[in-house]
Tab-separated table of C-alpha atoms and ligand atoms in Angstrom:
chain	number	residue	atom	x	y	z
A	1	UNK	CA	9.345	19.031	-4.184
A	2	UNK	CA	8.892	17.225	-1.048
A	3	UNK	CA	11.534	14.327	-0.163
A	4	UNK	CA	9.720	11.379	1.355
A	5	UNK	CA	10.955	8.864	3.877
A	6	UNK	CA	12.219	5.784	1.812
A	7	UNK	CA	10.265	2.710	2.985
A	8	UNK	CA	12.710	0.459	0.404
A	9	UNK	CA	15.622	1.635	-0.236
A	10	UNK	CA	18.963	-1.075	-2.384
A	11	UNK	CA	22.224	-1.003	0.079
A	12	UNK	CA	25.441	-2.783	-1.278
A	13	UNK	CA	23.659	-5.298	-2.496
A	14	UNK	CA	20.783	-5.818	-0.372
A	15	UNK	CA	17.589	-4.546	0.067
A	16	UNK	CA	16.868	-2.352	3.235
A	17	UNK	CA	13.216	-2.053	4.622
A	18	UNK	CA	11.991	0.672	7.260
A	19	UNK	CA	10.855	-1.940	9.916
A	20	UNK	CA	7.456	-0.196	10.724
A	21	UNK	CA	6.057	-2.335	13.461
A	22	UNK	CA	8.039	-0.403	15.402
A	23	UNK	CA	7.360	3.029	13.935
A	24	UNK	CA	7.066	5.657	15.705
A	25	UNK	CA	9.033	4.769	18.583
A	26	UNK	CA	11.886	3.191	16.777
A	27	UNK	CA	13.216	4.444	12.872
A	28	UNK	CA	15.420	1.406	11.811
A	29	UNK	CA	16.054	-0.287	8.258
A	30	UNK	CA	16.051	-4.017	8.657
A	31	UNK	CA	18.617	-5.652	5.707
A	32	UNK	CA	17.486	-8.519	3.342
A	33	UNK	CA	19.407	-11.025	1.335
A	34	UNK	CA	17.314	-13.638	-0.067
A	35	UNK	CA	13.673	-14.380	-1.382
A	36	UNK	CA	12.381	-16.167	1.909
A	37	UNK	CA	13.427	-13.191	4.024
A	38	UNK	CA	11.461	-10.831	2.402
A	39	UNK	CA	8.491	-12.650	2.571
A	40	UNK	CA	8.512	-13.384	5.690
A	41	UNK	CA	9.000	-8.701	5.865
A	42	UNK	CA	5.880	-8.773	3.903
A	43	UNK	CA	3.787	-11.361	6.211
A	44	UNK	CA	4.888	-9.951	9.442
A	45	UNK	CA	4.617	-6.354	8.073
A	46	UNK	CA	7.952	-4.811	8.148
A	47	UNK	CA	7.066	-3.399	4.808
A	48	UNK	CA	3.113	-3.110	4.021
A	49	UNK	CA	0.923	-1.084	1.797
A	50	UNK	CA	0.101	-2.784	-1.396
A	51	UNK	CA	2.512	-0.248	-4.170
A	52	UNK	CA	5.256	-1.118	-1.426
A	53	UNK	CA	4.750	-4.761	-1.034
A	54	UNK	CA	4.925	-5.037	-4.744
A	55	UNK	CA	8.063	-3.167	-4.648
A	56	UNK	CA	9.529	-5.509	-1.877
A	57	UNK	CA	8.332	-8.557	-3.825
A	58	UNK	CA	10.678	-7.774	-6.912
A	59	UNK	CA	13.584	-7.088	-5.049
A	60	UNK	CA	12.661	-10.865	-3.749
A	61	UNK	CA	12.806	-11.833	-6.790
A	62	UNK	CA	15.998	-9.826	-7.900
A	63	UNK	CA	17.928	-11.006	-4.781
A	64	UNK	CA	17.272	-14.690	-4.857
A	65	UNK	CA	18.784	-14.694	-8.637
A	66	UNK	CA	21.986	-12.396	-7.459
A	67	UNK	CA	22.147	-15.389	-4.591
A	68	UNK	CA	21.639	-18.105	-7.821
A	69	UNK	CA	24.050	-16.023	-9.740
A	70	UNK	CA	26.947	-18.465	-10.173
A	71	UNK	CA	24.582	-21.573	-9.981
A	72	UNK	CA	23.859	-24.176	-13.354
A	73	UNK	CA	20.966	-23.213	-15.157
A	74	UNK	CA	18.766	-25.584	-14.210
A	75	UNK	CA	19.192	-25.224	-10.189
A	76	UNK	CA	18.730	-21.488	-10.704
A	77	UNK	CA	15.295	-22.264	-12.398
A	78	UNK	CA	14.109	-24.240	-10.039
A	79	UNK	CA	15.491	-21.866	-7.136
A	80	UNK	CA	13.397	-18.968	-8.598
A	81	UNK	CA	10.689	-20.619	-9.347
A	82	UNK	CA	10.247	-21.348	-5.660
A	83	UNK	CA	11.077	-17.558	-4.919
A	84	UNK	CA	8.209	-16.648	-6.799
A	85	UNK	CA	6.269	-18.950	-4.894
A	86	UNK	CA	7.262	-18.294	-1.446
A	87	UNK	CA	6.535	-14.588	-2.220
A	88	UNK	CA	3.538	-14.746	-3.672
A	89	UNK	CA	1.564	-17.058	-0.618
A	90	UNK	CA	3.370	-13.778	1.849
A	91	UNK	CA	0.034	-11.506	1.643
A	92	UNK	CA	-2.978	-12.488	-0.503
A	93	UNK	CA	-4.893	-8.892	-0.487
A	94	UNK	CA	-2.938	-6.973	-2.259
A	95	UNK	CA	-2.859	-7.507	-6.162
A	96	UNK	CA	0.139	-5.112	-6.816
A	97	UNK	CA	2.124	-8.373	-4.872
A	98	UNK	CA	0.891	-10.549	-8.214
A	99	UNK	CA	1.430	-7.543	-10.633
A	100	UNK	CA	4.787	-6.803	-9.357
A	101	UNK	CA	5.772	-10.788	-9.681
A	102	UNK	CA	4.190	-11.078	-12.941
A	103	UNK	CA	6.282	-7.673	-14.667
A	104	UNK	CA	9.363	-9.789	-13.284
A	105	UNK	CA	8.220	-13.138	-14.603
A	106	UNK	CA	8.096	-11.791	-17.897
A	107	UNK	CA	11.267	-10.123	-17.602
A	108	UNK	CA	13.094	-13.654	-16.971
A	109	UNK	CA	10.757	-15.064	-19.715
A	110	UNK	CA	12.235	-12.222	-22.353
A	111	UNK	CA	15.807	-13.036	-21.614
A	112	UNK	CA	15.930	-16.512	-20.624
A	113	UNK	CA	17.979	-17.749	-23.338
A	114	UNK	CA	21.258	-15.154	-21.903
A	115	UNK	CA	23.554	-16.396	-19.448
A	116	UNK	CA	22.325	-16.903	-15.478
A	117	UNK	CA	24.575	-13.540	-14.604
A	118	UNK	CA	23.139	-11.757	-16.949
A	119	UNK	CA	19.616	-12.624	-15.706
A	120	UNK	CA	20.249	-12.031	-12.248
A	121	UNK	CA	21.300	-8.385	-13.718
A	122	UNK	CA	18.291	-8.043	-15.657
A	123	UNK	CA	15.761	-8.574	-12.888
A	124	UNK	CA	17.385	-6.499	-10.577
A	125	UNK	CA	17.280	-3.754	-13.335
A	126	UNK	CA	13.326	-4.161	-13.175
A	127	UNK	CA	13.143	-4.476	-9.313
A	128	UNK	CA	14.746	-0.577	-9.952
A	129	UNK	CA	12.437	0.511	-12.557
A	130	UNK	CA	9.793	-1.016	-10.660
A	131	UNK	CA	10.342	1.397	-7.895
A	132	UNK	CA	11.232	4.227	-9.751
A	133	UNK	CA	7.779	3.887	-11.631
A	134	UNK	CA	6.269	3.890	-8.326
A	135	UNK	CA	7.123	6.953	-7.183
A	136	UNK	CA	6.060	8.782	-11.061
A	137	UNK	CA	2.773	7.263	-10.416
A	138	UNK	CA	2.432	8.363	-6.977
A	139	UNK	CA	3.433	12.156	-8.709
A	140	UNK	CA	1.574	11.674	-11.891
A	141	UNK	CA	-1.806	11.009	-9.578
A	142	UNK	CA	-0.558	14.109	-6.786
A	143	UNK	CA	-1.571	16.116	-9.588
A	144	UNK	CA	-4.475	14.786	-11.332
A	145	UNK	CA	-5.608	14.356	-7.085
A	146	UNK	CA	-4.313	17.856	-6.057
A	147	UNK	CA	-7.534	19.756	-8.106
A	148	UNK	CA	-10.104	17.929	-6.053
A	149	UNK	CA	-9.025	19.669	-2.956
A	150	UNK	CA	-9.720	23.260	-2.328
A	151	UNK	CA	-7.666	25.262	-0.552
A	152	UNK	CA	-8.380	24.840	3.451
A	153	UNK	CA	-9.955	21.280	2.829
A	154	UNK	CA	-10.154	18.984	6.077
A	155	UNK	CA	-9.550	16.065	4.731
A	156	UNK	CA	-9.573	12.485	6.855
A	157	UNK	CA	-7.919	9.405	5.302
A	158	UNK	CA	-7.600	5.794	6.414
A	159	UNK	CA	-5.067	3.251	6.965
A	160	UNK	CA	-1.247	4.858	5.657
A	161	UNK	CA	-1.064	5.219	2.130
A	162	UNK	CA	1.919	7.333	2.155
A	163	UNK	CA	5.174	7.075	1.082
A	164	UNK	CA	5.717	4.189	4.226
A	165	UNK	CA	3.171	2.376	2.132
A	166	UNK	CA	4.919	2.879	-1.698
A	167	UNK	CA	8.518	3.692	-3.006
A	168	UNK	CA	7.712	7.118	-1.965
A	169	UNK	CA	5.179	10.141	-2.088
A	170	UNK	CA	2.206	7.806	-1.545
A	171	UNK	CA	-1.448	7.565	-3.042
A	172	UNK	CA	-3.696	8.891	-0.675
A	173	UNK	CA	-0.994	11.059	1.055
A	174	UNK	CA	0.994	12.094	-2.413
A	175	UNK	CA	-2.516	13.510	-2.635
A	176	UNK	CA	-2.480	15.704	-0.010
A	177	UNK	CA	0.910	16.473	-0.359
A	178	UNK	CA	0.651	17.616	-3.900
A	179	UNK	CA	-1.861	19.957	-3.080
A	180	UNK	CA	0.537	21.145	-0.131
A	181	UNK	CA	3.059	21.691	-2.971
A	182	UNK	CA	0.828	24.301	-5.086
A	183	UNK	CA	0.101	26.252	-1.939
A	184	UNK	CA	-3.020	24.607	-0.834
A	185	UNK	CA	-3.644	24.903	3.013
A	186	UNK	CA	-4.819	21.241	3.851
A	187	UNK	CA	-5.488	19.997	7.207
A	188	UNK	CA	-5.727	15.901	7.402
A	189	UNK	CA	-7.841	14.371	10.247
A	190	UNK	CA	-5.743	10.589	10.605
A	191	UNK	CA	-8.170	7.704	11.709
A	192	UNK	CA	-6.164	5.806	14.207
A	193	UNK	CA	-6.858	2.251	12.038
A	194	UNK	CA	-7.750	-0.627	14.216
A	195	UNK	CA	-6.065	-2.726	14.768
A	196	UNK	CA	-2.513	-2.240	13.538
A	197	UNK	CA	-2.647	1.362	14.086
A	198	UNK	CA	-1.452	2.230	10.522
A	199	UNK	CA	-3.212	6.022	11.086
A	200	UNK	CA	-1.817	6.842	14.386
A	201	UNK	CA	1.392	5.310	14.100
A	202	UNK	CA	2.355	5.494	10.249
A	203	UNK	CA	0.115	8.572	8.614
A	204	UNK	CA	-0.047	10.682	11.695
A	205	UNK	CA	3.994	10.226	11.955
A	206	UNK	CA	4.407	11.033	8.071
A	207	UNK	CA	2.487	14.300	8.464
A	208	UNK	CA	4.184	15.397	11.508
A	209	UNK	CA	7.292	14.921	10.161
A	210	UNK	CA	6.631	17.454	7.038
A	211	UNK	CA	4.770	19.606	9.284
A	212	UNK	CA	1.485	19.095	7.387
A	213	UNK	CA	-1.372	19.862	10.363
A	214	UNK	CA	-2.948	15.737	11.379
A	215	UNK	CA	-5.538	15.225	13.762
A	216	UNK	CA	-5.784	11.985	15.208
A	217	UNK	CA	-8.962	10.277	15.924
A	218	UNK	CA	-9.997	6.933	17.047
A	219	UNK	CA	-12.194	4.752	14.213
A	220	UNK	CA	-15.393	5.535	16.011
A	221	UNK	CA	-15.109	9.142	15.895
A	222	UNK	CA	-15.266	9.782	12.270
A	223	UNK	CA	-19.469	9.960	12.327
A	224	UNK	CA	-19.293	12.608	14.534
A	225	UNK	CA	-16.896	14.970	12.942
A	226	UNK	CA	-18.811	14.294	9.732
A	227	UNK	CA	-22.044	15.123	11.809
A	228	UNK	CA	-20.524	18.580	12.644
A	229	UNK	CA	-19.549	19.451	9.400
A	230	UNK	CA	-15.724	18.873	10.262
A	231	UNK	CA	-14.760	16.928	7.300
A	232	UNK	CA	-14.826	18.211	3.631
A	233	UNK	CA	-13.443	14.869	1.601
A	234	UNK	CA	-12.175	11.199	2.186
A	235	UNK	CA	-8.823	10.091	0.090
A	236	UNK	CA	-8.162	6.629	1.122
A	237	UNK	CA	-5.651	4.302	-0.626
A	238	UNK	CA	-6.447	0.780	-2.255
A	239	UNK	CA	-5.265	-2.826	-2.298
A	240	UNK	CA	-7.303	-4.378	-4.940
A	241	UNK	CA	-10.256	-2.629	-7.463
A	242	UNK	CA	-12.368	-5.284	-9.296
A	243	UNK	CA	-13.457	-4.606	-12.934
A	244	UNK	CA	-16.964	-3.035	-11.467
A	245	UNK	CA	-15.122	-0.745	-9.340
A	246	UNK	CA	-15.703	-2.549	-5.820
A	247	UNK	CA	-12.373	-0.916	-4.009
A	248	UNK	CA	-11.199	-3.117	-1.561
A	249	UNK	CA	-9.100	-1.614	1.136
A	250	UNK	CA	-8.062	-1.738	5.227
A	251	UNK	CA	-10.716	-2.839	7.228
A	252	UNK	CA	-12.775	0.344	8.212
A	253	UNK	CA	-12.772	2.196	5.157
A	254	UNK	CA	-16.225	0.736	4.060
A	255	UNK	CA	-17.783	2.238	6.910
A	256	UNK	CA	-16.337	5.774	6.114
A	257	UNK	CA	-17.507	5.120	2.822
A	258	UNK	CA	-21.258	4.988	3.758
A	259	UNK	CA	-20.728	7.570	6.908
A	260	UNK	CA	-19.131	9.637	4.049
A	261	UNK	CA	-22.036	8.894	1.751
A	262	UNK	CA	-24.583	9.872	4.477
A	263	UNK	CA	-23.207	13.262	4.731
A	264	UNK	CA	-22.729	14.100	1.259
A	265	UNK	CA	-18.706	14.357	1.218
A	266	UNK	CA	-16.459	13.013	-1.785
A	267	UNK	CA	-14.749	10.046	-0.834
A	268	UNK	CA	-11.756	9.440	-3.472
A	269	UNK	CA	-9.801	6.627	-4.137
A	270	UNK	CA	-6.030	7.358	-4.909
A	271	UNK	CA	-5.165	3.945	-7.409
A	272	UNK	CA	-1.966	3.214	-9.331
A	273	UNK	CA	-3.421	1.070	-12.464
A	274	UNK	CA	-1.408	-1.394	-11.081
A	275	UNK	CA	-3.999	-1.901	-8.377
A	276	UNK	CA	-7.066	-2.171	-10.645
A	277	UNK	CA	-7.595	-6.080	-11.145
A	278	UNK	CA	-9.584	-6.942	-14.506
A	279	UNK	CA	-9.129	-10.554	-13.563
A	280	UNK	CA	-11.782	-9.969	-10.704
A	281	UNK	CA	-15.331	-9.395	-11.672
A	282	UNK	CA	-16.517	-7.488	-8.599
A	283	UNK	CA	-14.886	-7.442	-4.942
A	284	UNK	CA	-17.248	-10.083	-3.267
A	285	UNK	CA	-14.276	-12.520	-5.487
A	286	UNK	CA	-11.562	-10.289	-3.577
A	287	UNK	CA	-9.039	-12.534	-1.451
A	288	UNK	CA	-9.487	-10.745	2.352
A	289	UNK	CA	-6.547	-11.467	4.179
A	290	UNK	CA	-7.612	-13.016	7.966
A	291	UNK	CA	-4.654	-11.967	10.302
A	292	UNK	CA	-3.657	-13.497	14.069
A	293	UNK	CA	-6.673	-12.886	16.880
A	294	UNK	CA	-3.153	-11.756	18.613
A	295	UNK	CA	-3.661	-8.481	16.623
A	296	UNK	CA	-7.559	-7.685	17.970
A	297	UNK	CA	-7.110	-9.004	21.567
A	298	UNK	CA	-4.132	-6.577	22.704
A	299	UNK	CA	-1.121	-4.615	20.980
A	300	UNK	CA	2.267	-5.854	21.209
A	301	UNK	CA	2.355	-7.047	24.908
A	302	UNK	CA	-0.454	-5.761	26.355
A	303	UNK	CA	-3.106	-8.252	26.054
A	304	UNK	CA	-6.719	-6.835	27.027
A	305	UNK	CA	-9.196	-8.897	25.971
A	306	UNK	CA	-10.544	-12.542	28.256
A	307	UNK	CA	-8.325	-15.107	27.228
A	308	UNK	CA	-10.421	-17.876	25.227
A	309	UNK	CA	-12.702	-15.187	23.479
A	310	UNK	CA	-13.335	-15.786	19.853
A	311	UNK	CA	-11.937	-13.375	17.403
A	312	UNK	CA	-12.523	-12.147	14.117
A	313	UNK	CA	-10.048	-10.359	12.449
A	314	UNK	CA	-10.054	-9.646	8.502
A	315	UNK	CA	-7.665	-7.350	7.438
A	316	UNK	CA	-9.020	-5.412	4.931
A	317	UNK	CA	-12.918	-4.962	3.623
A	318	UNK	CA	-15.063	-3.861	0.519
A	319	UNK	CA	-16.395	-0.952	-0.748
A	320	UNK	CA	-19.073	-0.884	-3.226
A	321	UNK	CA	-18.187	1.222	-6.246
A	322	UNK	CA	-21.600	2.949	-5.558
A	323	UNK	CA	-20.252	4.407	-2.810
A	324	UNK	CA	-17.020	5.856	-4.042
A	325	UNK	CA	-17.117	9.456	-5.631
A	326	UNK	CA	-14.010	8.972	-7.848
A	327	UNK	CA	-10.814	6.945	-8.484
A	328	UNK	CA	-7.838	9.124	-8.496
A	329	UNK	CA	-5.388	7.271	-11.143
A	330	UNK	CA	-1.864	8.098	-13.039
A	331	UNK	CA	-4.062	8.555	-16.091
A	332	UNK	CA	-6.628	10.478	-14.538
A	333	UNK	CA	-10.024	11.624	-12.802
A	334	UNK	CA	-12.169	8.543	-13.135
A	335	UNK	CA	-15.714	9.901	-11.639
A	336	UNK	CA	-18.419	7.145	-10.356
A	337	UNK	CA	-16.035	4.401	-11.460
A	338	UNK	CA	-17.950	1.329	-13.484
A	339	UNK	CA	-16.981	-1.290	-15.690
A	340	UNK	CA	-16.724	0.757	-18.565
A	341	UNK	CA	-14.825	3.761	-17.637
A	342	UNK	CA	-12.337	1.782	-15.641
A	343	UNK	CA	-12.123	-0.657	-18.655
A	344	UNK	CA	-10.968	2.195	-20.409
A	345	UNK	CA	-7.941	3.038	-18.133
A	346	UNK	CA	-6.441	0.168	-20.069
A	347	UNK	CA	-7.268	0.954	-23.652
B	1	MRU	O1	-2.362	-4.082	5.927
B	1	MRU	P1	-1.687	-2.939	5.211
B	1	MRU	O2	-1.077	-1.941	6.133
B	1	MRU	O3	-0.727	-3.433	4.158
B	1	MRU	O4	-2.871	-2.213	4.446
B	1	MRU	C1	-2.579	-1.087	3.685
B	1	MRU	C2	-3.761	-0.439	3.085
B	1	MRU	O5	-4.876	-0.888	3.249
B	1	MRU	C3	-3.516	0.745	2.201
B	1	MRU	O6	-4.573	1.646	2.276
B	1	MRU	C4	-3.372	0.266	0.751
B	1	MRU	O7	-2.424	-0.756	0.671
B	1	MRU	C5	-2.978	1.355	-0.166
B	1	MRU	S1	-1.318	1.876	0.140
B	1	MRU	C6	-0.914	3.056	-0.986
């Protein structure tokens, strides 16, 4: 079994991110102590990738009441309450970010009425099992993923949805790597991911690392290989599915989506249940993150583009459900997702 690179990992009482704005140059955890610092990890992406964020959001939680731990009852209410808040404004794509909260919300609701030390103990205990959950997902949907490949599949993904972007394993990437694990030769073709780079520096970095053959491309290339018959499936990761299926995901990944369409290859959708978002009727009513115009007009401190220029820059887009070929979840296959089959995910 294949041990990932820990994007979260708990350190003496503190919780210890892989800082991966500077990946692949730099491997360094940053440390975090309190409910405001992690959010701030989340915004400015020390720790993204929507299983992960959720992750980071409940240690938030969990290390804001160990910080409350000796306070009165009521100042520890009203200090957690704000945690909660502060966290959840950090990213608004994402839904595992509100799923994550709300698991520890109801944890504090269940044992309100014990002492505030006991509390604190209680969340942190979830924050855990949160994580640890994670990465049995991210296993549980290797293998249901794993059969869709054949042996020798070239197979490009999107974005990072690997273990950088969960507690480990990944979605898209615990995909491939499961199939890697029962002996299937699988070669993965790494869009670069304008504009934060998440396939050149994050996926194509993961693979390396394990030795599993990447090919980097830039966004625009994708078409072509497709064209020549160099790609036999998609597997991108998710941030949010709506009830009809709409997956919403990092900018780009609509456009392989119809390129993928156009050629007649599957394009899969590795998603945690925890991702799927009932609450959301289709993904026109998705929240899509709009980052800094810092991001599009350079990288870091190169700066490119005229200075004055108008910039666009959401984060993430849509994908119709008619495009996508199958949902890859911890209960299952779920072919030509709709509202009814993914309705009955949660039955
Ligand atoms: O902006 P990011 O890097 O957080 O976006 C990440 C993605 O879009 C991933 O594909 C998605 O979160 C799934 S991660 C398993």
């Amino acid at each position: 079994m294949t041990q990932t690179v820990q994007a979260l990992r708990w350190r003496d009482g503190r919780l210890e991110m892989i800082d991966q704005r500077v990946l692949p140059a730099r491997f360094e955890y940053l440390s975090y102590s309190n409910a405001v610092a992690v959010a701030q990890g989340i915004r400015s992406m020390v720790v993204r990738g929507a299983p992960a964020i959720g992750c980071a959001a409940a240690y938030g939680v969990a290390l804001e009441a160990l910080v409350l731990r000796s306070a009165p009852l009521g100042e520890f209410t009203v200090g957690l309450d704000a945690a909660f808040k502060v966290l959840a404004a950090s990213r608004p794509t994402a839904v595992n970010l509100f799923w994550a909260l709300n698991r520890m919300r109801a944890v504090w609701g269940a044992c309100s009425h014990e002492a505030v030390p006991a509390i604190a103990d209680r969340l942190l205990e979830q924050a855990h099992e949160i994580s640890a959950e994670d990465v049995r997902i991210n296993r549980a949907m290797g293998a249901h993923g794993a059969a869709l490949l054949a042996d020798g599949a070239r197979v490009l993904t999107h974005c990072n949805a690997g273990a950088l972007a969960t507690a480990g394993h990944g979605t898209a990437l615990g995909v491939i790597r499961s199939a890697v694990e029962v002996g299937k030769r699988i070669s993965v073709i790494a869009d670069e991911t304008r504009p934060f780079l998440q396939g050149a520096r994050l996926t194509a970095w993961e693979m390396v690392q394990e030795k599993i053959p990447v090919t980097l491309i830039t966004d625009n290339m994708a078409g072509h290989l497709m064209s020549r018959g160099e790609v036999d499936a998609v597997i991108v990761g998710t941030d949010r599915v709506a009830a009809n299926g709409d997956v919403a995901n990092k900018i780009g990944t609509y456009m392989v989506a119809v390129l993928a369409q156009r050629h007649g290859i599957p394009f899969y959708v590795a998603c945690p249940l925890s991702t799927i978002d009932l609450s959301v009727d289709d993904g026109g009513a998705i929240p899509i993150e709009e980052r800094a115009a810092e991001e599009v007009t350079g990288f870091r401190d190169c700066q490119w583009a005229a200075q004055g220029v108008q910039v666009r820059n959401p984060a993430f887009d849509v994908t119709p459900a008619e495009l996508v070929t199958a949902l890859i979840t911890e209960k299952g296959v779920v072919m030509q997702p709709h509202r009814a089959n993914i309705a009955a995910l949660f039955t």
